[in-house]
PDB file of N, CA and C in Angstrom:
ATOM      1  N   MET A  25       1.271 -10.386  -9.618  1.00  0.00           N
ATOM      2  CA  MET A  25       2.103 -10.315  -8.648  1.00  0.00           C
ATOM      3  C   MET A  25       1.813 -10.794  -7.377  1.00  0.00           C
ATOM      4  N   ASN A  26       2.683 -11.657  -6.833  1.00  0.00           N
ATOM      5  CA  ASN A  26       2.320 -12.259  -5.656  1.00  0.00           C
ATOM      6  C   ASN A  26       2.937 -11.407  -4.427  1.00  0.00           C
ATOM      7  N   VAL A  27       2.221 -10.923  -3.590  1.00  0.00           N
ATOM      8  CA  VAL A  27       2.599 -10.136  -2.474  1.00  0.00           C
ATOM      9  C   VAL A  27       2.696 -11.018  -1.209  1.00  0.00           C
ATOM     10  N   SER A  28       3.669 -10.896  -0.548  1.00  0.00           N
ATOM     11  CA  SER A  28       3.920 -11.873   0.559  1.00  0.00           C
ATOM     12  C   SER A  28       3.220 -11.325   1.836  1.00  0.00           C
ATOM     13  N   ILE A  29       3.025 -12.227   2.662  1.00  0.00           N
ATOM     14  CA  ILE A  29       2.168 -11.871   3.923  1.00  0.00           C
ATOM     15  C   ILE A  29       3.205 -10.862   4.726  1.00  0.00           C
ATOM     16  N   PRO A  30       4.323 -11.097   4.889  1.00  0.00           N
ATOM     17  CA  PRO A  30       5.162 -10.033   5.716  1.00  0.00           C
ATOM     18  C   PRO A  30       4.984  -8.663   5.001  1.00  0.00           C
ATOM     19  N   LEU A  31       4.946  -8.425   3.720  1.00  0.00           N
ATOM     20  CA  LEU A  31       4.945  -7.144   3.133  1.00  0.00           C
ATOM     21  C   LEU A  31       3.400  -6.564   3.454  1.00  0.00           C
ATOM     22  N   VAL A  32       2.458  -7.425   3.515  1.00  0.00           N
ATOM     23  CA  VAL A  32       1.030  -6.904   3.843  1.00  0.00           C
ATOM     24  C   VAL A  32       1.055  -6.355   5.305  1.00  0.00           C
ATOM     25  N   VAL A  33       1.605  -7.227   6.273  1.00  0.00           N
ATOM     26  CA  VAL A  33       1.678  -6.960   7.636  1.00  0.00           C
ATOM     27  C   VAL A  33       2.552  -5.562   7.767  1.00  0.00           C
ATOM     28  N   LEU A  34       3.628  -5.473   7.172  1.00  0.00           N
ATOM     29  CA  LEU A  34       4.432  -4.249   7.273  1.00  0.00           C
ATOM     30  C   LEU A  34       3.518  -2.984   6.974  1.00  0.00           C
ATOM     31  N   LEU A  35       2.914  -3.125   5.733  1.00  0.00           N
ATOM     32  CA  LEU A  35       1.941  -2.037   5.316  1.00  0.00           C
ATOM     33  C   LEU A  35       0.974  -1.734   6.410  1.00  0.00           C
ATOM     34  N   ALA A  36       0.425  -2.744   6.892  1.00  0.00           N
ATOM     35  CA  ALA A  36      -0.677  -2.638   7.888  1.00  0.00           C
ATOM     36  C   ALA A  36      -0.104  -1.934   9.182  1.00  0.00           C
ATOM     37  N   ILE A  37       1.054  -2.271   9.527  1.00  0.00           N
ATOM     38  CA  ILE A  37       1.678  -1.586  10.658  1.00  0.00           C
ATOM     39  C   ILE A  37       1.880  -0.171  10.389  1.00  0.00           C
ATOM     40  N   VAL A  38       2.430   0.199   9.079  1.00  0.00           N
ATOM     41  CA  VAL A  38       2.661   1.485   8.781  1.00  0.00           C
ATOM     42  C   VAL A  38       1.393   2.276   8.966  1.00  0.00           C
ATOM     43  N   MET A  39       0.249   1.770   8.500  1.00  0.00           N
ATOM     44  CA  MET A  39      -0.996   2.425   8.461  1.00  0.00           C
ATOM     45  C   MET A  39      -1.414   2.672   9.895  1.00  0.00           C
ATOM     46  N   LEU A  40      -1.325   1.613  10.673  1.00  0.00           N
ATOM     47  CA  LEU A  40      -1.740   1.832  12.174  1.00  0.00           C
ATOM     48  C   LEU A  40      -0.798   2.845  12.995  1.00  0.00           C
ATOM     49  N   VAL A  41       0.375   2.972  12.593  1.00  0.00           N
ATOM     50  CA  VAL A  41       1.220   3.895  13.130  1.00  0.00           C
ATOM     51  C   VAL A  41       0.891   5.333  12.700  1.00  0.00           C
ATOM     52  N   ALA A  42       0.459   5.596  11.327  1.00  0.00           N
ATOM     53  CA  ALA A  42       0.012   6.823  10.867  1.00  0.00           C
ATOM     54  C   ALA A  42      -1.385   7.156  11.499  1.00  0.00           C
ATOM     55  N   VAL A  43      -2.182   6.286  11.641  1.00  0.00           N
ATOM     56  CA  VAL A  43      -3.470   6.379  12.334  1.00  0.00           C
ATOM     57  C   VAL A  43      -3.240   6.877  13.838  1.00  0.00           C
ATOM     58  N   ARG A  44      -2.429   6.224  14.475  1.00  0.00           N
ATOM     59  CA  ARG A  44      -2.192   6.507  15.940  1.00  0.00           C
ATOM     60  C   ARG A  44      -1.382   7.556  16.137  1.00  0.00           C
ATOM     61  N   PHE A  45      -0.354   7.761  15.557  1.00  0.00           N
ATOM     62  CA  PHE A  45       0.799   8.683  16.021  1.00  0.00           C
ATOM     63  C   PHE A  45       0.690  10.152  14.978  1.00  0.00           C
ATOM     64  N   LEU A  46       0.410   9.781  13.896  1.00  0.00           N
ATOM     65  CA  LEU A  46       0.407  10.904  12.874  1.00  0.00           C
ATOM     66  C   LEU A  46      -0.960  11.637  12.691  1.00  0.00           C
ATOM     67  N   LYS A  47      -1.752  11.067  13.454  1.00  0.00           N
ATOM     68  CA  LYS A  47      -3.122  11.759  13.537  1.00  0.00           C
ATOM     69  C   LYS A  47      -3.852  11.581  12.268  1.00  0.00           C
ATOM     70  N   LEU A  48      -3.758  10.538  11.549  1.00  0.00           N
ATOM     71  CA  LEU A  48      -4.506  10.084  10.300  1.00  0.00           C
ATOM     72  C   LEU A  48      -5.749   9.549  10.639  1.00  0.00           C
ATOM     73  N   ARG A  49      -6.875  10.013  10.106  1.00  0.00           N
ATOM     74  CA  ARG A  49      -8.110   9.720  10.792  1.00  0.00           C
ATOM     75  C   ARG A  49      -8.445   8.373  10.030  1.00  0.00           C
ATOM     76  N   MET A  50      -9.215   7.610  10.721  1.00  0.00           N
ATOM     77  CA  MET A  50      -9.635   6.233  10.211  1.00  0.00           C
ATOM     78  C   MET A  50     -10.326   6.355   8.758  1.00  0.00           C
ATOM     79  N   TRP A  51     -11.042   7.317   8.665  1.00  0.00           N
ATOM     80  CA  TRP A  51     -11.917   7.351   7.355  1.00  0.00           C
ATOM     81  C   TRP A  51     -10.861   7.644   6.246  1.00  0.00           C
ATOM     82  N   MET A  52      -9.865   8.444   6.556  1.00  0.00           N
ATOM     83  CA  MET A  52      -8.752   8.774   5.546  1.00  0.00           C
ATOM     84  C   MET A  52      -8.089   7.656   5.097  1.00  0.00           C
ATOM     85  N   ALA A  53      -7.585   6.605   6.077  1.00  0.00           N
ATOM     86  CA  ALA A  53      -7.067   5.383   5.702  1.00  0.00           C
ATOM     87  C   ALA A  53      -8.003   4.453   4.989  1.00  0.00           C
ATOM     88  N   LEU A  54      -9.390   4.546   5.349  1.00  0.00           N
ATOM     89  CA  LEU A  54     -10.177   3.751   4.639  1.00  0.00           C
ATOM     90  C   LEU A  54     -10.589   4.253   3.141  1.00  0.00           C
ATOM     91  N   VAL A  55     -10.583   5.466   2.959  1.00  0.00           N
ATOM     92  CA  VAL A  55     -10.649   5.979   1.597  1.00  0.00           C
ATOM     93  C   VAL A  55      -9.382   5.763   0.739  1.00  0.00           C
ATOM     94  N   CYS A  56      -8.198   5.701   1.313  1.00  0.00           N
ATOM     95  CA  CYS A  56      -7.033   5.357   0.543  1.00  0.00           C
ATOM     96  C   CYS A  56      -6.997   3.995   0.318  1.00  0.00           C
ATOM     97  N   THR A  57      -7.535   3.079   1.061  1.00  0.00           N
ATOM     98  CA  THR A  57      -7.762   1.677   0.890  1.00  0.00           C
ATOM     99  C   THR A  57      -8.573   1.352  -0.292  1.00  0.00           C
ATOM    100  N   VAL A  58      -9.865   2.028  -0.224  1.00  0.00           N
ATOM    101  CA  VAL A  58     -10.651   1.758  -1.318  1.00  0.00           C
ATOM    102  C   VAL A  58     -10.151   2.403  -2.699  1.00  0.00           C
ATOM    103  N   PHE A  59      -9.514   3.545  -2.633  1.00  0.00           N
ATOM    104  CA  PHE A  59      -8.941   3.961  -3.789  1.00  0.00           C
ATOM    105  C   PHE A  59      -7.829   3.148  -4.394  1.00  0.00           C
ATOM    106  N   GLY A  60      -7.001   2.437  -3.621  1.00  0.00           N
ATOM    107  CA  GLY A  60      -6.051   1.632  -4.046  1.00  0.00           C
ATOM    108  C   GLY A  60      -6.732   0.379  -4.565  1.00  0.00           C
ATOM    109  N   PHE A  61      -7.871  -0.166  -4.098  1.00  0.00           N
ATOM    110  CA  PHE A  61      -8.644  -1.271  -4.545  1.00  0.00           C
ATOM    111  C   PHE A  61      -9.135  -0.996  -5.910  1.00  0.00           C
ATOM    112  N   LEU A  62      -9.852   0.152  -6.014  1.00  0.00           N
ATOM    113  CA  LEU A  62     -10.458   0.569  -7.249  1.00  0.00           C
ATOM    114  C   LEU A  62      -9.283   0.963  -8.467  1.00  0.00           C
ATOM    115  N   LEU A  63      -8.160   1.350  -8.000  1.00  0.00           N
ATOM    116  CA  LEU A  63      -7.048   1.713  -8.880  1.00  0.00           C
ATOM    117  C   LEU A  63      -6.598   0.312  -9.542  1.00  0.00           C
ATOM    118  N   ALA A  64      -6.641  -0.685  -8.851  1.00  0.00           N
ATOM    119  CA  ALA A  64      -6.309  -1.986  -9.267  1.00  0.00           C
ATOM    120  C   ALA A  64      -7.108  -2.613 -10.385  1.00  0.00           C
ATOM    121  N   ALA A  65      -8.245  -2.054 -10.540  1.00  0.00           N
ATOM    122  CA  ALA A  65      -9.260  -2.550 -11.588  1.00  0.00           C
ATOM    123  C   ALA A  65      -9.075  -1.627 -12.852  1.00  0.00           C
ATOM    124  N   THR A  66      -8.196  -0.597 -13.011  1.00  0.00           N
ATOM    125  CA  THR A  66      -8.239   0.286 -14.112  1.00  0.00           C
ATOM    126  C   THR A  66      -7.136  -0.148 -14.958  1.00  0.00           C
ATOM    127  N   ALA A  67      -7.143   0.484 -16.113  1.00  0.00           N
ATOM    128  CA  ALA A  67      -6.088   0.223 -17.125  1.00  0.00           C
ATOM    129  C   ALA A  67      -4.713   0.431 -16.801  1.00  0.00           C
ATOM    130  N   LEU A  68      -4.597   1.283 -15.822  1.00  0.00           N
ATOM    131  CA  LEU A  68      -3.260   1.549 -15.242  1.00  0.00           C
ATOM    132  C   LEU A  68      -2.691   0.568 -14.328  1.00  0.00           C
ATOM    133  N   ALA A  69      -3.365  -0.341 -13.957  1.00  0.00           N
ATOM    134  CA  ALA A  69      -2.944  -1.405 -12.998  1.00  0.00           C
ATOM    135  C   ALA A  69      -1.746  -2.177 -13.458  1.00  0.00           C
ATOM    136  N   PRO A  70      -1.589  -2.526 -14.781  1.00  0.00           N
ATOM    137  CA  PRO A  70      -0.272  -3.134 -15.331  1.00  0.00           C
ATOM    138  C   PRO A  70       0.966  -2.423 -15.010  1.00  0.00           C
ATOM    139  N   ASP A  71       0.763  -1.162 -15.283  1.00  0.00           N
ATOM    140  CA  ASP A  71       2.011  -0.164 -15.044  1.00  0.00           C
ATOM    141  C   ASP A  71       2.324   0.001 -13.784  1.00  0.00           C
ATOM    142  N   ILE A  72       1.452   0.021 -12.844  1.00  0.00           N
ATOM    143  CA  ILE A  72       1.640   0.074 -11.432  1.00  0.00           C
ATOM    144  C   ILE A  72       2.311  -1.147 -10.892  1.00  0.00           C
ATOM    145  N   ASN A  73       1.728  -2.090 -11.419  1.00  0.00           N
ATOM    146  CA  ASN A  73       2.339  -3.499 -11.043  1.00  0.00           C
ATOM    147  C   ASN A  73       3.849  -3.667 -11.399  1.00  0.00           C
ATOM    148  N   ARG A  74       4.082  -3.321 -12.707  1.00  0.00           N
ATOM    149  CA  ARG A  74       5.461  -3.261 -13.078  1.00  0.00           C
ATOM    150  C   ARG A  74       6.495  -2.314 -12.214  1.00  0.00           C
ATOM    151  N   ALA A  75       5.937  -1.084 -11.977  1.00  0.00           N
ATOM    152  CA  ALA A  75       6.623  -0.333 -10.986  1.00  0.00           C
ATOM    153  C   ALA A  75       6.855  -0.774  -9.710  1.00  0.00           C
ATOM    154  N   LEU A  76       5.900  -1.440  -9.120  1.00  0.00           N
ATOM    155  CA  LEU A  76       6.106  -2.103  -7.837  1.00  0.00           C
ATOM    156  C   LEU A  76       7.043  -3.290  -7.809  1.00  0.00           C
ATOM    157  N   ARG A  77       6.929  -4.081  -8.876  1.00  0.00           N
ATOM    158  CA  ARG A  77       7.805  -5.212  -8.939  1.00  0.00           C
ATOM    159  C   ARG A  77       9.334  -4.629  -9.087  1.00  0.00           C
ATOM    160  N   ALA A  78       9.526  -3.690  -9.818  1.00  0.00           N
ATOM    161  CA  ALA A  78      10.738  -3.137 -10.026  1.00  0.00           C
ATOM    162  C   ALA A  78      11.261  -2.535  -8.687  1.00  0.00           C
ATOM    163  N   LEU A  79      10.431  -1.886  -7.931  1.00  0.00           N
ATOM    164  CA  LEU A  79      10.863  -1.246  -6.642  1.00  0.00           C
ATOM    165  C   LEU A  79      11.054  -2.362  -5.732  1.00  0.00           C
ATOM    166  N   LEU A  80      10.312  -3.462  -5.550  1.00  0.00           N
ATOM    167  CA  LEU A  80      10.553  -4.472  -4.703  1.00  0.00           C
ATOM    168  C   LEU A  80      11.851  -5.297  -4.970  1.00  0.00           C
ATOM    169  N   SER A  81      11.997  -5.446  -6.246  1.00  0.00           N
ATOM    170  CA  SER A  81      13.148  -6.339  -6.608  1.00  0.00           C
ATOM    171  C   SER A  81      14.588  -5.321  -6.362  1.00  0.00           C
ATOM    172  N   TRP A  82      14.523  -4.000  -6.530  1.00  0.00           N
ATOM    173  CA  TRP A  82      15.524  -3.190  -6.168  1.00  0.00           C
ATOM    174  C   TRP A  82      15.778  -3.094  -4.644  1.00  0.00           C
ATOM    175  N   LEU A  83      14.674  -3.028  -3.830  1.00  0.00           N
ATOM    176  CA  LEU A  83      14.762  -3.034  -2.315  1.00  0.00           C
ATOM    177  C   LEU A  83      15.306  -4.506  -1.804  1.00  0.00           C
ATOM    178  N   THR A  84      14.853  -5.644  -2.541  1.00  0.00           N
ATOM    179  CA  THR A  84      15.416  -6.807  -1.917  1.00  0.00           C
ATOM    180  C   THR A  84      16.660  -7.259  -2.640  1.00  0.00           C
ATOM    181  N   GLY A  85      17.066  -6.636  -3.670  1.00  0.00           N
ATOM    182  CA  GLY A  85      18.275  -6.938  -4.330  1.00  0.00           C
ATOM    183  C   GLY A  85      18.344  -8.189  -5.151  1.00  0.00           C
ATOM    184  N   SER A  86      17.182  -8.626  -5.599  1.00  0.00           N
ATOM    185  CA  SER A  86      16.931  -9.854  -6.312  1.00  0.00           C
ATOM    186  C   SER A  86      16.441  -9.558  -7.820  1.00  0.00           C
TER     187      SER A  86
END
């Protein structure tokens, strides 16, 4: 799945807002990032990829 740079930037902004205004600790954000990175290496990754593609295509209307 090709993820565009604007989507990555949007998710980074959401994370920064959560850290700054929702009092999410930086270590919590790092743990979630590492969890996502490790989850991508599991056998569940293709199913997650398919679900994200479906969600993104539904949101963009394509």
